[in-house]
CSV table of C-alpha atoms in Angstrom, one decimal:
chain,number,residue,atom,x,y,z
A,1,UNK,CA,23.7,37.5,21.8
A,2,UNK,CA,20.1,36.4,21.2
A,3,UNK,CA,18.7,34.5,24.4
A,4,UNK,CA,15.9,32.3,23.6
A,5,UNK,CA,12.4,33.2,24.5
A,6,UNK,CA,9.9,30.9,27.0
A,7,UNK,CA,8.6,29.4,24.2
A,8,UNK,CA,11.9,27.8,22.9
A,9,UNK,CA,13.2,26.8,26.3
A,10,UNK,CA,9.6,25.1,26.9
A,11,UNK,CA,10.6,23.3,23.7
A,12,UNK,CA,14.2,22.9,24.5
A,13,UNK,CA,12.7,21.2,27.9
A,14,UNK,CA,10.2,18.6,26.6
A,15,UNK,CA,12.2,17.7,23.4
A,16,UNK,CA,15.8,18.3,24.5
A,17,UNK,CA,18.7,17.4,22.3
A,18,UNK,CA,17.3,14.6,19.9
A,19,UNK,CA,20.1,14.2,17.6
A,20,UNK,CA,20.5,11.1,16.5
A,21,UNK,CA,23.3,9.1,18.3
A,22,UNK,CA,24.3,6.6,14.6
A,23,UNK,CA,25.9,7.4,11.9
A,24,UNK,CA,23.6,4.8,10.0
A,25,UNK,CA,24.6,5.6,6.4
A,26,UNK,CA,27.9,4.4,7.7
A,27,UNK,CA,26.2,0.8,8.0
A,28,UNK,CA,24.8,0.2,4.7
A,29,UNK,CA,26.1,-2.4,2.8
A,30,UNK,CA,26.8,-2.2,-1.0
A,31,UNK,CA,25.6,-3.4,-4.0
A,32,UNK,CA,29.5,-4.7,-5.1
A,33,UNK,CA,29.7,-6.9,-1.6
A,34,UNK,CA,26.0,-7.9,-1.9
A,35,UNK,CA,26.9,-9.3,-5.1
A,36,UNK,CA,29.4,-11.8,-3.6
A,37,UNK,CA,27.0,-12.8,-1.5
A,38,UNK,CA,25.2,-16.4,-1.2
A,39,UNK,CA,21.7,-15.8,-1.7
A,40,UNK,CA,20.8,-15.8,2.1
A,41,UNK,CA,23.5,-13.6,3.1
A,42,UNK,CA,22.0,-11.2,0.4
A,43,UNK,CA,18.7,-11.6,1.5
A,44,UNK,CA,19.0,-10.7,4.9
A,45,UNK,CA,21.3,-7.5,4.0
A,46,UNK,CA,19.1,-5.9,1.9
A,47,UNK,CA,16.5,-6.1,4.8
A,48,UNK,CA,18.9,-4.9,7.0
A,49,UNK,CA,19.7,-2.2,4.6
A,50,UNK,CA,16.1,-1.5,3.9
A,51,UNK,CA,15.8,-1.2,7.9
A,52,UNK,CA,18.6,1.2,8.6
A,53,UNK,CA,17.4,3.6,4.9
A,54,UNK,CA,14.2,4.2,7.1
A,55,UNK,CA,15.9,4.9,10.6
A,56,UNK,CA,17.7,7.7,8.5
A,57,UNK,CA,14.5,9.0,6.9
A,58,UNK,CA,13.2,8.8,10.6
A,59,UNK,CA,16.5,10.7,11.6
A,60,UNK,CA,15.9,13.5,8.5
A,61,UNK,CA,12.4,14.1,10.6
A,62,UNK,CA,13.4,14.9,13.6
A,63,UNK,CA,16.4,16.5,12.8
A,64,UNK,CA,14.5,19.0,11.1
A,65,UNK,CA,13.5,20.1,14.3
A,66,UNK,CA,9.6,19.6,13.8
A,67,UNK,CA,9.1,18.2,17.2
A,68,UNK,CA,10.1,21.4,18.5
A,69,UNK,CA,8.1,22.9,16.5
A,70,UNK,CA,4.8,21.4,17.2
A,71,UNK,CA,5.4,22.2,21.0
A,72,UNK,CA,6.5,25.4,20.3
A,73,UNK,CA,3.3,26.0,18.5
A,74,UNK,CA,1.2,24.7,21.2
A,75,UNK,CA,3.1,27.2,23.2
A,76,UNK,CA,1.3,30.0,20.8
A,77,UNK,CA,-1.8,32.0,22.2
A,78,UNK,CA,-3.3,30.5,19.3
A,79,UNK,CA,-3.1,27.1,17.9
A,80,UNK,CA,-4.8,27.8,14.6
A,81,UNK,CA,-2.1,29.5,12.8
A,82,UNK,CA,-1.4,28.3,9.2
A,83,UNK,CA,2.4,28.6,9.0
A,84,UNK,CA,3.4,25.0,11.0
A,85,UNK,CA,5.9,23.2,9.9
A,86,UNK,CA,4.8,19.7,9.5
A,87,UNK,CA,0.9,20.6,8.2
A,88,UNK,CA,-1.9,23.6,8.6
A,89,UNK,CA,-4.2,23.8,11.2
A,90,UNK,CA,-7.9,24.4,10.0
A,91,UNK,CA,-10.6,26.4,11.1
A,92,UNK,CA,-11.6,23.0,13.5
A,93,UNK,CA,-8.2,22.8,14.4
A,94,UNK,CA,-7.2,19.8,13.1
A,95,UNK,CA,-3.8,19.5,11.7
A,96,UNK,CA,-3.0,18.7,8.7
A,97,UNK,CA,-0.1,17.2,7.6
A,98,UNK,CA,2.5,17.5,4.2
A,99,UNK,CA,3.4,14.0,4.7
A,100,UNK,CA,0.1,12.6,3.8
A,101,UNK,CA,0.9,9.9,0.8
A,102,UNK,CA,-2.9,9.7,-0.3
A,103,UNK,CA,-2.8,13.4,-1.1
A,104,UNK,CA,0.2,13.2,-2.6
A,105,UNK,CA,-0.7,10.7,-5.1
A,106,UNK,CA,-4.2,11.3,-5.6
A,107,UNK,CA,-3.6,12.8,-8.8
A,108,UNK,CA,-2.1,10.2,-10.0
A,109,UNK,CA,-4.8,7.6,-8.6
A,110,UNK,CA,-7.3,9.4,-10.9
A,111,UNK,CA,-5.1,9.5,-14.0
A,112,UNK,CA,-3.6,5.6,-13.5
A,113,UNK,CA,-7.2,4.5,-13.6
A,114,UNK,CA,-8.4,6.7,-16.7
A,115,UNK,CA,-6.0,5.4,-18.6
A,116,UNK,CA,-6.6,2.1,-17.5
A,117,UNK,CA,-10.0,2.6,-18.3
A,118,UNK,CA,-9.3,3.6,-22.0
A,119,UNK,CA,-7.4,0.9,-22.8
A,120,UNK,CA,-9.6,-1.7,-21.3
A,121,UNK,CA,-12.3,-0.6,-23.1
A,122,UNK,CA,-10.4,-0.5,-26.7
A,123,UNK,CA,-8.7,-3.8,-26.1
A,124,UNK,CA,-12.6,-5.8,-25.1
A,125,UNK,CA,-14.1,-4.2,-28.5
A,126,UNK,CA,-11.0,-6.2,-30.2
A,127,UNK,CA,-11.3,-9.2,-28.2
A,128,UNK,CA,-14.7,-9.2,-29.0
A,129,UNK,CA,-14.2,-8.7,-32.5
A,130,UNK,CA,-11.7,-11.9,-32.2
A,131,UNK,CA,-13.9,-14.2,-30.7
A,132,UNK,CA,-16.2,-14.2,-33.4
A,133,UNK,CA,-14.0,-14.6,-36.2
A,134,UNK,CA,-12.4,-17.5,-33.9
A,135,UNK,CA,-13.6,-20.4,-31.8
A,136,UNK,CA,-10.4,-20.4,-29.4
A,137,UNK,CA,-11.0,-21.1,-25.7
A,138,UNK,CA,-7.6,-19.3,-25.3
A,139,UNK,CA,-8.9,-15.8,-26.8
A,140,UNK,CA,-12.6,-16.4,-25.0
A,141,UNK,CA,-10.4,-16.6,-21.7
A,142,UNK,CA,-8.6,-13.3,-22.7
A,143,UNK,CA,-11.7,-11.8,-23.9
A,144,UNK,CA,-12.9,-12.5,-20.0
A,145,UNK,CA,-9.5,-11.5,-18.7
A,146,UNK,CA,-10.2,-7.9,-20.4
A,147,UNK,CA,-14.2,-7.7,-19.4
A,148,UNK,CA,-13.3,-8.1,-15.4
A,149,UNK,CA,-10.2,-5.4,-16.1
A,150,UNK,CA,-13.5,-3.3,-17.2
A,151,UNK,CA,-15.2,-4.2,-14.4
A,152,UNK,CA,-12.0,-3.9,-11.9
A,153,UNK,CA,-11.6,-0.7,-13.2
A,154,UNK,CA,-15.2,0.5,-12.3
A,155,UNK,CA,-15.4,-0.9,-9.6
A,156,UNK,CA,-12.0,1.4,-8.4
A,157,UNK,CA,-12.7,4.4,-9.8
A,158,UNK,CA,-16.1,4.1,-8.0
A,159,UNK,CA,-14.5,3.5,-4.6
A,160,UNK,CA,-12.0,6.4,-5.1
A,161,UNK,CA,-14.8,8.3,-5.8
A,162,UNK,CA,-16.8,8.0,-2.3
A,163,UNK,CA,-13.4,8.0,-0.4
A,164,UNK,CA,-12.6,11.3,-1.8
A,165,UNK,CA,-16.0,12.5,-1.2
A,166,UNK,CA,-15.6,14.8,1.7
A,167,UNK,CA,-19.5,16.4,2.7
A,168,UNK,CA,-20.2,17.8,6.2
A,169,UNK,CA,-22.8,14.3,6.3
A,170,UNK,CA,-20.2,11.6,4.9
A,171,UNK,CA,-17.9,13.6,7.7
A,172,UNK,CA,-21.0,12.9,10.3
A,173,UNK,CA,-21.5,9.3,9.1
A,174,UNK,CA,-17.8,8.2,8.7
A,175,UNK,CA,-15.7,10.4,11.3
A,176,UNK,CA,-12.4,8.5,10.3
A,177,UNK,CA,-13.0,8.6,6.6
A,178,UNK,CA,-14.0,5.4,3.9
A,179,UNK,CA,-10.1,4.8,2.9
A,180,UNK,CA,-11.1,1.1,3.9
A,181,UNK,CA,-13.4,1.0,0.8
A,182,UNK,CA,-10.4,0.8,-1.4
A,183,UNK,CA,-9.1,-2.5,0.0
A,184,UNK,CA,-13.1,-3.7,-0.3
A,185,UNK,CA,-13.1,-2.8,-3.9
A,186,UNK,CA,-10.2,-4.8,-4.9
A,187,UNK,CA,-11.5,-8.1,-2.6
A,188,UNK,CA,-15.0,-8.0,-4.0
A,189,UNK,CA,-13.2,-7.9,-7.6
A,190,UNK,CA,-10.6,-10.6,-6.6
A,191,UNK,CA,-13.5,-12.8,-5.4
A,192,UNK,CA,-15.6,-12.0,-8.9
A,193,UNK,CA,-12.3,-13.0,-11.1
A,194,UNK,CA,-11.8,-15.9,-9.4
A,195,UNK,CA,-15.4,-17.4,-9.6
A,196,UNK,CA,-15.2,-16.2,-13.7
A,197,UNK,CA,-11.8,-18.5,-14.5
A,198,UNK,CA,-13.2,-21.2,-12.7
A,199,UNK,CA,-15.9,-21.3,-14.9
A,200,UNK,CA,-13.4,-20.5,-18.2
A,201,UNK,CA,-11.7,-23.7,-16.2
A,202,UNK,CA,-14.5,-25.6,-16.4
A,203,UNK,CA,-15.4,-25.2,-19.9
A,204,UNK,CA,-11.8,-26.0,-20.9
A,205,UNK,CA,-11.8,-29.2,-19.0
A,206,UNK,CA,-15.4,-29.9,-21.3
A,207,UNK,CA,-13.5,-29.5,-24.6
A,208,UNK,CA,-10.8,-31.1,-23.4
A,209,UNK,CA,-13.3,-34.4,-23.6
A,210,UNK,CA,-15.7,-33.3,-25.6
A,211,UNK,CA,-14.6,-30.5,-28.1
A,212,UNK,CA,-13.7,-31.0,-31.6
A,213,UNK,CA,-10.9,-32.5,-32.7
A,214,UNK,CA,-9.4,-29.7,-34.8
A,215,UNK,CA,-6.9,-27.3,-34.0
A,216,UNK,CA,-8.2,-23.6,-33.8
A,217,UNK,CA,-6.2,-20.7,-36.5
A,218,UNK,CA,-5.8,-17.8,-35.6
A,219,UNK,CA,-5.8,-15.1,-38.6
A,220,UNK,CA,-3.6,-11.7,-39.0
A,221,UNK,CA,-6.3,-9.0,-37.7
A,222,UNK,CA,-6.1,-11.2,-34.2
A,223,UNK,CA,-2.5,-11.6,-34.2
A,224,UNK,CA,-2.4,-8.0,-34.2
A,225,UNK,CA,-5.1,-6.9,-31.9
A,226,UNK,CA,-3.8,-9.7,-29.5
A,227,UNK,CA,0.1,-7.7,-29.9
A,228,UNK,CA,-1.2,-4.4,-29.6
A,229,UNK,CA,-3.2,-5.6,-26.0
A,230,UNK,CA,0.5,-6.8,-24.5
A,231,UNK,CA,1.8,-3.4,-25.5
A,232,UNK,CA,-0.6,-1.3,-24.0
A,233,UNK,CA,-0.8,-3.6,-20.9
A,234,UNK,CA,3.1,-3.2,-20.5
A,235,UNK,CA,2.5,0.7,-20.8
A,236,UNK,CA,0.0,0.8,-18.0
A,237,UNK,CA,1.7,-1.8,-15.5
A,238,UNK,CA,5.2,0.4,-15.8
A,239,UNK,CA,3.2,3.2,-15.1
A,240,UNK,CA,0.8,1.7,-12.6
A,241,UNK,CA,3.8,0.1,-10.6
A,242,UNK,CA,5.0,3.2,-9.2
A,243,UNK,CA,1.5,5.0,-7.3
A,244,UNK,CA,1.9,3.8,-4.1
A,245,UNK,CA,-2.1,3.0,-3.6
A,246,UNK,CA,-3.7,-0.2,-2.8
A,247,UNK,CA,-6.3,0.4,-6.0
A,248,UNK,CA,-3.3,1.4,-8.8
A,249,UNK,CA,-1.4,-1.8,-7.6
A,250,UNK,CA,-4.4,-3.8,-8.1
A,251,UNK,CA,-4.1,-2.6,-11.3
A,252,UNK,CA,-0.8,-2.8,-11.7
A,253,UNK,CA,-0.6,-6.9,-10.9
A,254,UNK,CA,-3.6,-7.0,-13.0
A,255,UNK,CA,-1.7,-5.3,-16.1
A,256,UNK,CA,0.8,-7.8,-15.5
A,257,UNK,CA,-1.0,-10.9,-15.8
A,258,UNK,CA,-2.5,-9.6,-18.7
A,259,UNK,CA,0.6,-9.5,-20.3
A,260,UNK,CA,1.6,-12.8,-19.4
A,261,UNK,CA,-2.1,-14.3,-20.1
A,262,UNK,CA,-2.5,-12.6,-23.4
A,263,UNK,CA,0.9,-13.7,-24.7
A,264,UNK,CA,0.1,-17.3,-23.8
A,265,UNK,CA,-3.6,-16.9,-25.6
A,266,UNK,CA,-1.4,-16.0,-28.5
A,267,UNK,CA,1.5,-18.7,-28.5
A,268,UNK,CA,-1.2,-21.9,-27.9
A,269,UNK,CA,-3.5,-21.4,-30.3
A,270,UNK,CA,-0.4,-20.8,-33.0
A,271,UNK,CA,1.6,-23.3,-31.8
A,272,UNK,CA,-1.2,-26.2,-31.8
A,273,UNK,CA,-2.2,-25.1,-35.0
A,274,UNK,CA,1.2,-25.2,-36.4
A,275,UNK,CA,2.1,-28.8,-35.0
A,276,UNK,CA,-1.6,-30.0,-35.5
A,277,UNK,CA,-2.1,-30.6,-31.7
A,278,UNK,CA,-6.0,-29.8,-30.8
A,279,UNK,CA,-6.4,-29.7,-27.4
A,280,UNK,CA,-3.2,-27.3,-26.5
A,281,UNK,CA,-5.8,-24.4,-26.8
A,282,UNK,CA,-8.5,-26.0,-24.5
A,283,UNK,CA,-4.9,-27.2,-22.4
A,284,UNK,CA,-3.8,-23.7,-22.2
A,285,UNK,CA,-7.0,-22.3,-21.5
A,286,UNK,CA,-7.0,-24.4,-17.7
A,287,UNK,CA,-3.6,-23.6,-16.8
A,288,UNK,CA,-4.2,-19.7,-17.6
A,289,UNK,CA,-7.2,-20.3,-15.6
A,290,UNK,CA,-5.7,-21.8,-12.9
A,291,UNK,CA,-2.4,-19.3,-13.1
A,292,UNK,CA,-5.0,-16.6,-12.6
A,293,UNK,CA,-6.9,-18.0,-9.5
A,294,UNK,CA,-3.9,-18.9,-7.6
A,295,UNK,CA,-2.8,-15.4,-8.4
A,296,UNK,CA,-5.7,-13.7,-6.9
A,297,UNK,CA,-6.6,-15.9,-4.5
A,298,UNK,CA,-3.3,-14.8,-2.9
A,299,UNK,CA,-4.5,-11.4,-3.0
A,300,UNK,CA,-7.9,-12.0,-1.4
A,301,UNK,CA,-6.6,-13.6,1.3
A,302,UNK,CA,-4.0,-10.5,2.2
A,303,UNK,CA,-7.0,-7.9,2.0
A,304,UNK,CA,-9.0,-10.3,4.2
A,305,UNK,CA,-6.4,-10.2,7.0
A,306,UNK,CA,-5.5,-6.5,6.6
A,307,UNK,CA,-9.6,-6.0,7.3
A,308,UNK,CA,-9.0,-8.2,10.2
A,309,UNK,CA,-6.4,-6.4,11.8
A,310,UNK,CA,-3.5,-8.2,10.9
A,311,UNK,CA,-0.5,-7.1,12.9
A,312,UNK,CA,1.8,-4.8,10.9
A,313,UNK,CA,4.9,-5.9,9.6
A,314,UNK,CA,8.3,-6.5,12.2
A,315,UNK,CA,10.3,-3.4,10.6
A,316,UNK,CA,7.1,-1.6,10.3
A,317,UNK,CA,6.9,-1.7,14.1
A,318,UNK,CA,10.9,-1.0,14.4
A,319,UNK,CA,10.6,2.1,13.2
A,320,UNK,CA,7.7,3.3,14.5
A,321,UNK,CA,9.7,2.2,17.8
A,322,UNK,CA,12.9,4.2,17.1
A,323,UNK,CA,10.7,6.9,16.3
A,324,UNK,CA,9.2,7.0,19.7
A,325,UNK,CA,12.8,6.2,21.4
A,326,UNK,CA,14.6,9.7,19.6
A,327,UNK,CA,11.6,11.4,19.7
A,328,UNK,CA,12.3,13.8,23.1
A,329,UNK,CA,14.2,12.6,25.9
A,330,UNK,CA,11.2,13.1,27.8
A,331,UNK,CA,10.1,9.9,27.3
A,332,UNK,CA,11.5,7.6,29.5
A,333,UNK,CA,10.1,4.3,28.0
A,334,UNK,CA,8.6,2.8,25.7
A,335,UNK,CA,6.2,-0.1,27.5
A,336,UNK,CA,4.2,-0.8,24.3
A,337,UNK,CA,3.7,-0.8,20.9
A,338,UNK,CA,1.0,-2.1,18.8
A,339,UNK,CA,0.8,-2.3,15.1
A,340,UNK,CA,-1.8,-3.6,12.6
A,341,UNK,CA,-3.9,-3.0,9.9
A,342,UNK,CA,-6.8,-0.9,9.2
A,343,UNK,CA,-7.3,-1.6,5.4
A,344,UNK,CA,-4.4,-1.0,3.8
A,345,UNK,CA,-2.3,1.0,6.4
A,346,UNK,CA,-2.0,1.0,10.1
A,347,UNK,CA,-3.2,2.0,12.6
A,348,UNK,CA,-0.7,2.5,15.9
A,349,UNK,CA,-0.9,2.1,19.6
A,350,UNK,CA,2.0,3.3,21.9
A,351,UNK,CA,2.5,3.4,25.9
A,352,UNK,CA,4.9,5.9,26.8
A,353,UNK,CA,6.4,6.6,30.2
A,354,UNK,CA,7.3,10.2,30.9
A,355,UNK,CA,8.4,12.3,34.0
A,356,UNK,CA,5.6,12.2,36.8
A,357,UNK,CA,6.4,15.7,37.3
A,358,UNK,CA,5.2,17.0,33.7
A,359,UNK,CA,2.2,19.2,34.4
A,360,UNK,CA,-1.0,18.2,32.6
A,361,UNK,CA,-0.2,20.5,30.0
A,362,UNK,CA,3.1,19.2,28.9
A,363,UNK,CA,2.0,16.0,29.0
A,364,UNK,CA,-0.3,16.2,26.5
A,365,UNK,CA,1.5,18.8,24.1
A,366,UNK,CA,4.5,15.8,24.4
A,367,UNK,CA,2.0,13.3,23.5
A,368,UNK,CA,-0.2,14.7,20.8
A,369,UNK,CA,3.1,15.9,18.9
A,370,UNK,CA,4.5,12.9,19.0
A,371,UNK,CA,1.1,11.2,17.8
A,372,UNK,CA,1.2,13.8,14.9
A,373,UNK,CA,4.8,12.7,14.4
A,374,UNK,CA,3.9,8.9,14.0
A,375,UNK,CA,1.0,9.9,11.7
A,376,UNK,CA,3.1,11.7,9.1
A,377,UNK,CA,4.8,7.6,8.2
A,378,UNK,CA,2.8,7.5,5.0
A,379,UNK,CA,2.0,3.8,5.9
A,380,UNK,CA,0.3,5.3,9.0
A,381,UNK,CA,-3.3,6.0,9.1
A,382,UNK,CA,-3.9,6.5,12.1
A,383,UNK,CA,-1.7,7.0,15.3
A,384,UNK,CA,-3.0,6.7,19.5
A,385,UNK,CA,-0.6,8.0,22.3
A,386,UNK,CA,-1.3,6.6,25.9
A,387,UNK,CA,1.2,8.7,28.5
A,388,UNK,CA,1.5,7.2,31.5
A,389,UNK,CA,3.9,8.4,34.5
A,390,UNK,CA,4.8,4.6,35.4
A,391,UNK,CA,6.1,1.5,33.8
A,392,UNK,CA,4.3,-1.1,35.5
A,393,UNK,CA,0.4,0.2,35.0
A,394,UNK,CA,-2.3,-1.7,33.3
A,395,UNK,CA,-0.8,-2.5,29.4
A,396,UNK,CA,-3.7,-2.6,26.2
A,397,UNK,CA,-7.1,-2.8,26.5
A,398,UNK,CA,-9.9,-5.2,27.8
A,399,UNK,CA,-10.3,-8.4,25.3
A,400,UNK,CA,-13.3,-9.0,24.1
């Protein structure tokens, strides 16, 4: 029989037996009962079953036994070893980890917005082409729809660009990284769409009164190109839909509205110049304009208050607290938890009361492991541990 070495009880000590105590899976609820539902039962199932999904991807974590073995590598003569479970330690020894979703996806980032870029660029050449050979306020609003996707695009690849710059001097000026450019990027474009339809707005309202009274025909070159832009827009917002980054979603809702707005630039023109009524193109032209500024106003206004440190959402901060709960039985309590935006994810900060016994050293092996732990949530950015050996000590931090 194999007794375990100092190292493994030390581990066995902090952590101790962490299994989870639920059998949550057993608690899900499925689709055939949700379906006999009322609509508010269904609702707040789904949550609950979306709730209790990520208590058992919390439970797959530490059941894997990483918080063991991030205190067992503390334990180590040497820290900056390169076979740790949950990341690699660097020649700084910082750790970092697999769970990271930013490197995960990056690839994808780069790709979503290269295509995107392409077909932006074919489909305002062929709106461009349309304008001239019509005089529809409908197609001029489309034809500004697909400049700003330019621009949007630009303006995204351009900010993915300096995040992913990575220089000793960017290091020096911007110690936590510029992943809050990427939010910035998609507000300054929000607010530069929504000043351009207000202005296609405008000029509809003007032909509305003062336009010519004849109804605009659209011919068979711009019936095609106009088909060909919903196509490609469908292909990139299917696509687009599933990168789980701020930027590609942008582009993603943007994809869809063009689909939407370019189907309507279509179906007014035709349909006013096939029942003779004139102003349904200047007509449709304001209500696209005005379907697009309500959309993106809605989307300034979110990456306004995740730059302001907006508290995270309620199960956001539920699991981040059962996390801290099963983490190691170590931890006594839990006295605080704050959660709230940095950009686009959070950042975390947890009072936890342990044993006033501990020794320095376990103390802060317990609490930078479990910081680590929090960390590897892909809609973490950044996690802070306080350790305290009481419950009833100063909470938070001075307000300003």
């Amino acid at each position: 029989m194999l007794l375990p070495n100092l190292h493994e009880l030390r581990a066995q000590y902090l952590i101790g037996n962490t299994k989870s105590p639920y059998d949550w899976a057993s608690l899900l609820v499925d689709e055939e009962h949700l379906r006999k539902m009322s609509y508010r039962e269904r609702k707040f199932y789904e949550q609950q079953n979306e709730l209790i999904e990520r208590y058992i991807e919390i439970d797959c974590l530490l059941d894997s036994d990483v918080s063991h073995t991030m205190i067992h590598q503390y334990s180590q003569e040497s820290r900056r070893q390169r076979d740790a479970v949950p990341g690699n330690i660097d020649e700084e020894g910082q750790l970092h980890l697999a769970a990271d979703a930013r490197d995960e996806y990056s690839g994808f980032v780069t790709m979503a917005i290269m295509v995107n870029f392409l077909i932006n660029v074919f489909l305002l050449v062929g709106k461009a082409a349309i304008v001239l050979l019509t005089n529809s306020i409908s197609v001029i609003a489309s034809l500004v729809d697909s400049a700003l996707d330019f621009l949007c695009t630009t303006i995204i690849w351009f900010t993915t660009s300096m995040i992913e710059s990575s220089s000793p001097s960017i290091k020096f000026l911007y110690p936590v990284g510029r992943a809050r450019l990427e939010p910035i990027g998609v507000l300054i474009f929000s607010i530069i769409i929504i000043v351009s339809f207000s202005q296609v707005a405008v000029e509809a309202v003007q032909r509305i009164y003062n336009g010519p009274r004849e109804p605009v025909q659209l011919g068979v070159p711009s019936f095609a190109i106009m088909s060909l832009a919903v196509i490609s827009k469908l292909f990139a917002w299917l696509w687009c839909r599933s990168v789980k980054s701020s930027a590609v979603q942008a582009l993603a809702q943007d994809a869809m509205s063009d689909i939407v707005f370019n189907l309507l630039s279509i179906l007014f023109p035709i349909t006013g110049y096939l029942f003779n009524f004139w102003w349904l193109d200047p007509f449709g032209a304001l209500c696209l304009s005005v379907y697009i500024i309500r959309q993106w106003v809605g989307t300034t206004i979110e990456h306004i208050r995740h730059l302001t440190g907006i508290s995270g959402e309620a199960i956001d901060k539920q699991v981040i607290t059962y996390l801290c709960v099963r983490f190691a039985e170590s931890i006594k309590q839990v006295t605080a938890i704050n959660v709230y935006h940095a950009g686009d994810r959070l950042h975390v900060e947890v009072d936890i009361v342990v044993d006033a016994k501990l020794t320095l050293r376990d103390t802060h092996d317990l609490g930078e492991a479990l910081q680590y732990a929090i960390e590897t949530l892909p809609m973490v950015e950044r996690a802070y541990v306080h350790m305290d050996y009481r419950h009833d000590n100063f909470v938070g931090h001075i307000q300003r």
